[in-house]
PDB file of C-alpha atoms in Angstrom:
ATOM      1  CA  UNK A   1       0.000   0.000   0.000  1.00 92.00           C
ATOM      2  CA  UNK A   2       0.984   3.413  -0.680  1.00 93.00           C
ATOM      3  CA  UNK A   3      -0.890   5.676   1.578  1.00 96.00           C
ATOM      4  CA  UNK A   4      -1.559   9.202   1.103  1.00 95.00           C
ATOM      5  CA  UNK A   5      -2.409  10.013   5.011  1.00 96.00           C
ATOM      6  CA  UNK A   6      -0.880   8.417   8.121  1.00 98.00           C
ATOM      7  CA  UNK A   7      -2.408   9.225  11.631  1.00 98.00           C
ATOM      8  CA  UNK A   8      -0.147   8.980  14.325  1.00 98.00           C
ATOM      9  CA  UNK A   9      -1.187   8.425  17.983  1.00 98.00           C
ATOM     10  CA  UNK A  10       1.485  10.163  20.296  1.00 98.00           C
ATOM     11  CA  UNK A  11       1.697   8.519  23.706  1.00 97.00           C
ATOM     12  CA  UNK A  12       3.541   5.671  23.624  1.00 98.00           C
ATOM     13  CA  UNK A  13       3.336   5.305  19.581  1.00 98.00           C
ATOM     14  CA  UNK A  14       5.641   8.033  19.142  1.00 98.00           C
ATOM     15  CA  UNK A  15       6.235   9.459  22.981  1.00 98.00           C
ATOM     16  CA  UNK A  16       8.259   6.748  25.042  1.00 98.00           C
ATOM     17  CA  UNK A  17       6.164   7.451  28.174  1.00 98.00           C
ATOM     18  CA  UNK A  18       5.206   3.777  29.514  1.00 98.00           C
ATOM     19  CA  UNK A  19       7.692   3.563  32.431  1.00 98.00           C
ATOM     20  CA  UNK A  20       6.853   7.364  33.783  1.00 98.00           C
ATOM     21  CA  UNK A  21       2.734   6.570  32.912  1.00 98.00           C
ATOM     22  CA  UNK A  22       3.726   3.217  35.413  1.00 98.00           C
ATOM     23  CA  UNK A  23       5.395   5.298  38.158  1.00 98.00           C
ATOM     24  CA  UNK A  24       2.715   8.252  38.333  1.00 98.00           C
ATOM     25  CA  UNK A  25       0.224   5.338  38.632  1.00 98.00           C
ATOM     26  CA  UNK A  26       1.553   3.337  41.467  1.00 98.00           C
ATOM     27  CA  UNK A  27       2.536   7.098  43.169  1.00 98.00           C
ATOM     28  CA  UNK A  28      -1.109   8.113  42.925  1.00 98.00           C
ATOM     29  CA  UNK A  29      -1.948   4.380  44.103  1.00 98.00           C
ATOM     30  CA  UNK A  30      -0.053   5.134  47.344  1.00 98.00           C
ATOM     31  CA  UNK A  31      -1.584   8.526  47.868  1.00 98.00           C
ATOM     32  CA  UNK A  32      -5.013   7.612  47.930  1.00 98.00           C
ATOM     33  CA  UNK A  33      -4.377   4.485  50.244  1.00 97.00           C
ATOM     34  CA  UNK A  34      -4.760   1.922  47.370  1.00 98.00           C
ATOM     35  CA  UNK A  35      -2.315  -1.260  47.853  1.00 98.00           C
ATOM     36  CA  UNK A  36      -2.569  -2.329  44.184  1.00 98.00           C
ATOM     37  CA  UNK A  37       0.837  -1.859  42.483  1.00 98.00           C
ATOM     38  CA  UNK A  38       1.761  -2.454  38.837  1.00 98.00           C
ATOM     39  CA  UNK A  39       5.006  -3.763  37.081  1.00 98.00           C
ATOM     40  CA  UNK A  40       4.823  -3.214  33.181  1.00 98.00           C
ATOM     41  CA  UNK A  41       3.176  -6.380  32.412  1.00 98.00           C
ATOM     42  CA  UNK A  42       0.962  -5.403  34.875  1.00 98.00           C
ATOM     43  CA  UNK A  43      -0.009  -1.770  33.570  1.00 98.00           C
ATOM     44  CA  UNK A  44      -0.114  -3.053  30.169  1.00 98.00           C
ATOM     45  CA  UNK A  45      -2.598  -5.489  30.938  1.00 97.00           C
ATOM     46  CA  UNK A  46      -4.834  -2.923  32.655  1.00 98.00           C
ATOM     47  CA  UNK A  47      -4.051   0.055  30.915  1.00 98.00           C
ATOM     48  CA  UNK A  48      -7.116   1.443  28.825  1.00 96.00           C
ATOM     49  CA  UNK A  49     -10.244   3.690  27.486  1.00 92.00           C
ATOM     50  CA  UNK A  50     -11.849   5.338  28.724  1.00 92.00           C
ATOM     51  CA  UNK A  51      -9.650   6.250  31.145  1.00 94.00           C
ATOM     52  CA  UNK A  52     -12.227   6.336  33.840  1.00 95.00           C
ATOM     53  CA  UNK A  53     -12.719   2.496  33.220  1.00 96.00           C
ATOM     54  CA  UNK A  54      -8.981   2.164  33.578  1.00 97.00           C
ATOM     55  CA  UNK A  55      -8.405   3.846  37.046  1.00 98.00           C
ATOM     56  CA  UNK A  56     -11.666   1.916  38.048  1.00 97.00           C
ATOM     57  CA  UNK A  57      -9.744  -1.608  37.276  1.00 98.00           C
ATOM     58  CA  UNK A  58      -6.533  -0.358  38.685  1.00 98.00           C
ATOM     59  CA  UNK A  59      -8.068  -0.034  41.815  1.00 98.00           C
ATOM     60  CA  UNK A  60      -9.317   3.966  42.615  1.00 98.00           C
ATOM     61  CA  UNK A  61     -11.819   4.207  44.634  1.00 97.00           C
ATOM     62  CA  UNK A  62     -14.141   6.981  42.498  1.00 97.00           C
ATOM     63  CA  UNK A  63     -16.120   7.460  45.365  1.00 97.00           C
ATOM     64  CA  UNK A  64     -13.510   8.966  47.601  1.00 97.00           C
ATOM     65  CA  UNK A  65     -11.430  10.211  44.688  1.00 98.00           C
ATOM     66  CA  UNK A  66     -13.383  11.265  41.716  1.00 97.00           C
ATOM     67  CA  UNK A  67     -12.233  10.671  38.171  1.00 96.00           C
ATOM     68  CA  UNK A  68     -11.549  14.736  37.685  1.00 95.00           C
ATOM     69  CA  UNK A  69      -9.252  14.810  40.911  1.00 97.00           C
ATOM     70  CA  UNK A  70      -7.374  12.052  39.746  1.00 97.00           C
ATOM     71  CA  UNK A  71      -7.110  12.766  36.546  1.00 95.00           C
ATOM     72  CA  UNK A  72      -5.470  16.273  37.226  1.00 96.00           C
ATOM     73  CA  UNK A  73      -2.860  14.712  40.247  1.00 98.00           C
ATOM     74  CA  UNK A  74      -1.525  12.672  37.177  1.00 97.00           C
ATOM     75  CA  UNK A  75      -0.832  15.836  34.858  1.00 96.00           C
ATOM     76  CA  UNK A  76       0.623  17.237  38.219  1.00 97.00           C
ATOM     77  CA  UNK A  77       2.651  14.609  38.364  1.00 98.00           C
ATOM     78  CA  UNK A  78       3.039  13.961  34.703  1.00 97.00           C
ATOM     79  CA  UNK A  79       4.181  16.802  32.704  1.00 96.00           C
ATOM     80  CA  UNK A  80       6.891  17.654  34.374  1.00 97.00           C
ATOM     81  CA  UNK A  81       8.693  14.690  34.314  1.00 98.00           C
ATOM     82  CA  UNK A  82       7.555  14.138  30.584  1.00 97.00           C
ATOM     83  CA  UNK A  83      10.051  16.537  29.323  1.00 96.00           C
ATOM     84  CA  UNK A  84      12.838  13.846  30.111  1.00 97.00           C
ATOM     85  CA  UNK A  85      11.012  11.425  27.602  1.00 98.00           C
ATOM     86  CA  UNK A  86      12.457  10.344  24.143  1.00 98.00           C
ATOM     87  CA  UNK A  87      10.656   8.728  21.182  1.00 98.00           C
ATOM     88  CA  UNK A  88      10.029   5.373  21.051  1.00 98.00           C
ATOM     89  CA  UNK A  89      12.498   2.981  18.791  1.00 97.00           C
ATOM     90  CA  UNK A  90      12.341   3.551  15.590  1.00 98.00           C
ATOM     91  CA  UNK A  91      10.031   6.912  15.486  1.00 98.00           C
ATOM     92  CA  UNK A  92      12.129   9.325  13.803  1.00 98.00           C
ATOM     93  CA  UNK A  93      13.561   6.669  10.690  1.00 97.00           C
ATOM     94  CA  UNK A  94       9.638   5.714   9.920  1.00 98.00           C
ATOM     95  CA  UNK A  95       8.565   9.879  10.660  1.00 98.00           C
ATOM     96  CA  UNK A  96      11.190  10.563   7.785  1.00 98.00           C
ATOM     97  CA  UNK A  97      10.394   7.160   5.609  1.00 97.00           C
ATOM     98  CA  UNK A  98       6.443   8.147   5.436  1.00 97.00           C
ATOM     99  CA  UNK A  99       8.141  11.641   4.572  1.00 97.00           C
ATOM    100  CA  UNK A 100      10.460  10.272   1.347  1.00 96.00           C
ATOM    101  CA  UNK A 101       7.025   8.516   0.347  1.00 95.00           C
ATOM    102  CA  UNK A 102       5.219  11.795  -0.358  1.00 96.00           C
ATOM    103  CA  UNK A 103       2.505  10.910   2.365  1.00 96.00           C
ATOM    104  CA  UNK A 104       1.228  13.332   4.957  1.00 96.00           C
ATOM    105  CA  UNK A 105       1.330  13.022   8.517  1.00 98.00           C
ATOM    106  CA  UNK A 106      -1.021  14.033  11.618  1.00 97.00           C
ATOM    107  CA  UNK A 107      -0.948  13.294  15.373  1.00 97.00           C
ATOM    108  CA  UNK A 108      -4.670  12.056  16.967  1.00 97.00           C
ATOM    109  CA  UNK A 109      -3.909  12.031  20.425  1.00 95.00           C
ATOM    110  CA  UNK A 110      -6.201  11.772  23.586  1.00 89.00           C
ATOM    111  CA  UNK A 111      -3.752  14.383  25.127  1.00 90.00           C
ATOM    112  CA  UNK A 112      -5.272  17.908  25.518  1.00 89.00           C
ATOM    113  CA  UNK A 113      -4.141  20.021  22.391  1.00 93.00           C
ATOM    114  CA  UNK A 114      -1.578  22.650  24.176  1.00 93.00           C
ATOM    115  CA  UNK A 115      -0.034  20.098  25.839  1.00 94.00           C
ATOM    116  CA  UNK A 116       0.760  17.970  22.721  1.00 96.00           C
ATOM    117  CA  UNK A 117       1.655  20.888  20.455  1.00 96.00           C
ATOM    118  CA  UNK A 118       4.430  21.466  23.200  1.00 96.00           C
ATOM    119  CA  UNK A 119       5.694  18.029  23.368  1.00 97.00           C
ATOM    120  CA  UNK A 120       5.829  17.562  19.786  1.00 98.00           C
ATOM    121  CA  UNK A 121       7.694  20.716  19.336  1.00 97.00           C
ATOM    122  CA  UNK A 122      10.140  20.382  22.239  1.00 96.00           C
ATOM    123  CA  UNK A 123      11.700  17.162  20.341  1.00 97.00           C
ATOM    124  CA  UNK A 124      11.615  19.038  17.182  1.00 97.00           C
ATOM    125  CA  UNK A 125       8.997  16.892  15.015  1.00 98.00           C
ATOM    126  CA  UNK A 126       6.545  19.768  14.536  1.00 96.00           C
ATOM    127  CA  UNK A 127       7.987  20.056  10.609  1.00 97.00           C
ATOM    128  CA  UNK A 128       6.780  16.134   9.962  1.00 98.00           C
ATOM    129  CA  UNK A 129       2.875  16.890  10.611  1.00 98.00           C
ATOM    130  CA  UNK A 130       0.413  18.779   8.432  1.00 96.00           C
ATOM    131  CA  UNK A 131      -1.732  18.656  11.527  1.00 96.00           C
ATOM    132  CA  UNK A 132      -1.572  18.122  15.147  1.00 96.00           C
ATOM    133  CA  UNK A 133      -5.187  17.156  16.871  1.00 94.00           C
ATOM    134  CA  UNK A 134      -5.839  16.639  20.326  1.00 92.00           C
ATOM    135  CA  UNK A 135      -8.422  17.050  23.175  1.00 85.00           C
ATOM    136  CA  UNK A 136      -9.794  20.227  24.704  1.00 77.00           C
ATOM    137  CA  UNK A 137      -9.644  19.028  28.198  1.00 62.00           C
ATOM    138  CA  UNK A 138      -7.110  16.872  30.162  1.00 56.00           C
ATOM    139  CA  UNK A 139      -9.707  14.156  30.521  1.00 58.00           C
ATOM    140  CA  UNK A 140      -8.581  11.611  27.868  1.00 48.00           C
ATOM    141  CA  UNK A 141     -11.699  11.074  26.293  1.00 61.00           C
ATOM    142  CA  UNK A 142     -12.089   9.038  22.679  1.00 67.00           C
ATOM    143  CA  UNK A 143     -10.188  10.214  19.840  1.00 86.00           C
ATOM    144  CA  UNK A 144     -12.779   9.098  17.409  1.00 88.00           C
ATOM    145  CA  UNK A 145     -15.147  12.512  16.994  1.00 87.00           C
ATOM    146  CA  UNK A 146     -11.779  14.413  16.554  1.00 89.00           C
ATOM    147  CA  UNK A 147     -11.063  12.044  13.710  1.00 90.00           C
ATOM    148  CA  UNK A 148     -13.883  11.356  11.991  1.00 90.00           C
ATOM    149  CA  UNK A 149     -14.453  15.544  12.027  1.00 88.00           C
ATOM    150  CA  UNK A 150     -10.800  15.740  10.611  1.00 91.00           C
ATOM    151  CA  UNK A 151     -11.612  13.087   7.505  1.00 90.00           C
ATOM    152  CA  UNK A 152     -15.031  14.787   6.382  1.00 89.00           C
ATOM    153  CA  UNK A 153     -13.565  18.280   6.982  1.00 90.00           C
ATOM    154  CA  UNK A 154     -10.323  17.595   4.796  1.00 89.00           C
ATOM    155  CA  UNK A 155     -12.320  15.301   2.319  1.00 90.00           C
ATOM    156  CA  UNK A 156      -9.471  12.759   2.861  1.00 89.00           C
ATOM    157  CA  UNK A 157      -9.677   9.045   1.221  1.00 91.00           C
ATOM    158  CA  UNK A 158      -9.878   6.872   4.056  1.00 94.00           C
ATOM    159  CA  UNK A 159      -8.940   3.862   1.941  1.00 95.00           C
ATOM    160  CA  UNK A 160      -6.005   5.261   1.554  1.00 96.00           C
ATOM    161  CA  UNK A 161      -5.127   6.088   5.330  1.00 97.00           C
ATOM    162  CA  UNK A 162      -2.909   4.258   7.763  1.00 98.00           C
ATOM    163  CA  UNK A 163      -3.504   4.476  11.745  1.00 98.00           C
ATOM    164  CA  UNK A 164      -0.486   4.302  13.673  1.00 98.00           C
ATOM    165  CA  UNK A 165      -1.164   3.360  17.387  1.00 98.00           C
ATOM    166  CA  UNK A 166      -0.341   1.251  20.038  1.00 98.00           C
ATOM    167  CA  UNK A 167      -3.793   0.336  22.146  1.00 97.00           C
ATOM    168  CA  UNK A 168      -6.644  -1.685  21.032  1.00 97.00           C
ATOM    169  CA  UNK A 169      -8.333   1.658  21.736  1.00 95.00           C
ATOM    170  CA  UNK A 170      -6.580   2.962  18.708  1.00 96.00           C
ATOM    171  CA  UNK A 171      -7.544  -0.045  16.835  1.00 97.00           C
ATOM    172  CA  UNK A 172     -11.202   1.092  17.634  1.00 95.00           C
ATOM    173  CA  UNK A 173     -10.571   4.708  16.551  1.00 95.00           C
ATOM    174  CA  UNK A 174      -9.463   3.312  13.437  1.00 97.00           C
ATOM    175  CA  UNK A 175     -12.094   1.294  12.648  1.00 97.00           C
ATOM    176  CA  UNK A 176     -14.654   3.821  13.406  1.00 94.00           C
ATOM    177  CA  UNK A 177     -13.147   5.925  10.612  1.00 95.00           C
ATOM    178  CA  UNK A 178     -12.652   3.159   8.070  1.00 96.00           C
ATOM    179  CA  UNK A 179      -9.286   3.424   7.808  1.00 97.00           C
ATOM    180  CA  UNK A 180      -6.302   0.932   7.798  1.00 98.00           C
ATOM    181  CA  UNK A 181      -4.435  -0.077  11.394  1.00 98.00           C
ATOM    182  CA  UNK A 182      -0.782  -0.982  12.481  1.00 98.00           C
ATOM    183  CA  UNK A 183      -0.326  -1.640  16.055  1.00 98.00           C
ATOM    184  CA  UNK A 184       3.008  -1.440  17.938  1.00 98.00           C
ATOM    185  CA  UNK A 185       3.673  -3.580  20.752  1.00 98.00           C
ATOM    186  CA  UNK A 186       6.308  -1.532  22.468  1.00 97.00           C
ATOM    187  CA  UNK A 187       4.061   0.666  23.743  1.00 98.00           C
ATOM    188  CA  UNK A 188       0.549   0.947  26.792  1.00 98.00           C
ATOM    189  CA  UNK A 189      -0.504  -2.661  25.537  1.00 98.00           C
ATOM    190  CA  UNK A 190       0.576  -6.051  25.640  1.00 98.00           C
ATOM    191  CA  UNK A 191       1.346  -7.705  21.882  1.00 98.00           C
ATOM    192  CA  UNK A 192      -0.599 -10.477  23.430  1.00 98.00           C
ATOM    193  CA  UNK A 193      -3.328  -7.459  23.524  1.00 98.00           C
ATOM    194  CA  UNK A 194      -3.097  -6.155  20.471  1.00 98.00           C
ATOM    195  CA  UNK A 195      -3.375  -9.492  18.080  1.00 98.00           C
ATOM    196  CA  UNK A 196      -6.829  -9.355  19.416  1.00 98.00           C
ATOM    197  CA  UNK A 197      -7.554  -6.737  16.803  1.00 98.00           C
ATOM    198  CA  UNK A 198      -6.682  -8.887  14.017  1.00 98.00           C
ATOM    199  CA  UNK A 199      -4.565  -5.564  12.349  1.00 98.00           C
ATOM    200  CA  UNK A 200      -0.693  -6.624  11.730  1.00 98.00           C
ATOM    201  CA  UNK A 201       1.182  -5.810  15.079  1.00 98.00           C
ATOM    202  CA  UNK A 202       5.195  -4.739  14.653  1.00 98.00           C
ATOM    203  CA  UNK A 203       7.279  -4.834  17.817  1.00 98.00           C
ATOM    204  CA  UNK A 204       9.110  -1.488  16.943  1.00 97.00           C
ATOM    205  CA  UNK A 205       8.676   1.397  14.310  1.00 98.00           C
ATOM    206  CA  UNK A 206      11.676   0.204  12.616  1.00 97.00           C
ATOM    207  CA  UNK A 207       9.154  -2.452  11.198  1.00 98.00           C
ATOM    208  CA  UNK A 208       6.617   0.268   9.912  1.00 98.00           C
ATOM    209  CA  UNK A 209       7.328   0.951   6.907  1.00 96.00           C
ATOM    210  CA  UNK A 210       7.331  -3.005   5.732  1.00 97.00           C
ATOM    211  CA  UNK A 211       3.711  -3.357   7.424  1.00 98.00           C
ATOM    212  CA  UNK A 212       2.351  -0.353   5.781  1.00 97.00           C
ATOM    213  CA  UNK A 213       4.155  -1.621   2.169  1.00 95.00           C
ATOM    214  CA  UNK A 214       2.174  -5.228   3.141  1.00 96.00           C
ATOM    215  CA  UNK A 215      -1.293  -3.544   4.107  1.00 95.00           C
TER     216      UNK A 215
END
């Protein structure tokens, strides 16, 4: 396949942000009294959307702490530390092969908009996207209005568009805009996870521009 648009997600797709994701969770887990404590195999078998659902399962009690309190102790925690994160293996030689191929390339992130335009321009990437579309909130909430709005408002083919993600979330984004999927397991889910989609699943970037080429 030779697409004309890929979609990238950002957190943990393109953002290497698992480990500091794991140790704001189990720091927020001992704040609000909660024993539960996660490894990586652990968060990546837990980890999902909504993201209400997900601090549900990892053991918050919403009653005591509600979902907007928690939700803003993990930015507080979060964004500071995020500025020490790299990209994940293999971002920047796939960013710059779906570049060579003539292709254009957007960010659909749950993150709120501000905060990803900063973190995409603080490692320098801002001159690989045509677009950059988050959330208005901190909240996390589906990414599949803000795509599906994108496709109709740019008239874009989505036969000819690749998802790039690594959550079965993103699989479902994907789907609910017709478009093509490649999931990478070095991300917030499991490969174990991910095959449940039934979408080729690469264990770094490096292997992207193959799948895409086999799609």
């Amino acid at each position: 396949m030779q697409p004309s648009l890929v979609i990238w997600d950002w957190n943990g797709t393109l953002l290497d942000d698992r480990e500091l994701c794991i140790r704001c969770l189990n720091q927020m887990l001992a704040e609000t009294g909660c024993p539960n404590r996660y490894d990586d195999d652990g968060y990546r078998e837990v980890f999902g959307f909504p993201v209400v659902d997900y601090y549900r399962r990892a053991g918050f009690d919403l009653d005591r702490y509600p979902f907007d309190q928690l939700a803003q102790r993990f930015m507080d925690l979060y964004l500071p530390a995020a500025q020490r994160c790299g990209l994940c293996p293999g971002a920047l030689s796939a960013l710059t092969a779906v570049q060579r191929i003539g292709a254009k390339q957007i960010i659909l992130s749950a993150s709120e908009l501000a905060t990803l335009r900063g973190q995409v321009a603080e490692r320098s990437l801002s001159g690989f996207f045509d677009k950059l579309l988050g959330q208005s909130d901190i909240y996390a909430h589906s990414k599949e209005e803000t795509g599906l709005a994108f496709l109709r408002q740019a008239q874009i083919d989505p036969a000819s568009t690749v998802f790039v993600g690594d959550t079965l979330h993103d699989f479902q984004v994907a789907s609910a805009m017709g478009v093509k999927c490649v999931l990478c397991a070095a991300g917030h889910h499991s490969r174990a996870r991910l095959e449940t989609a039934g979408v080729p699943v690469i264990d770094t970037l490096r292997q992207l521009p193959a799948a895409i080429q086999a799609l």
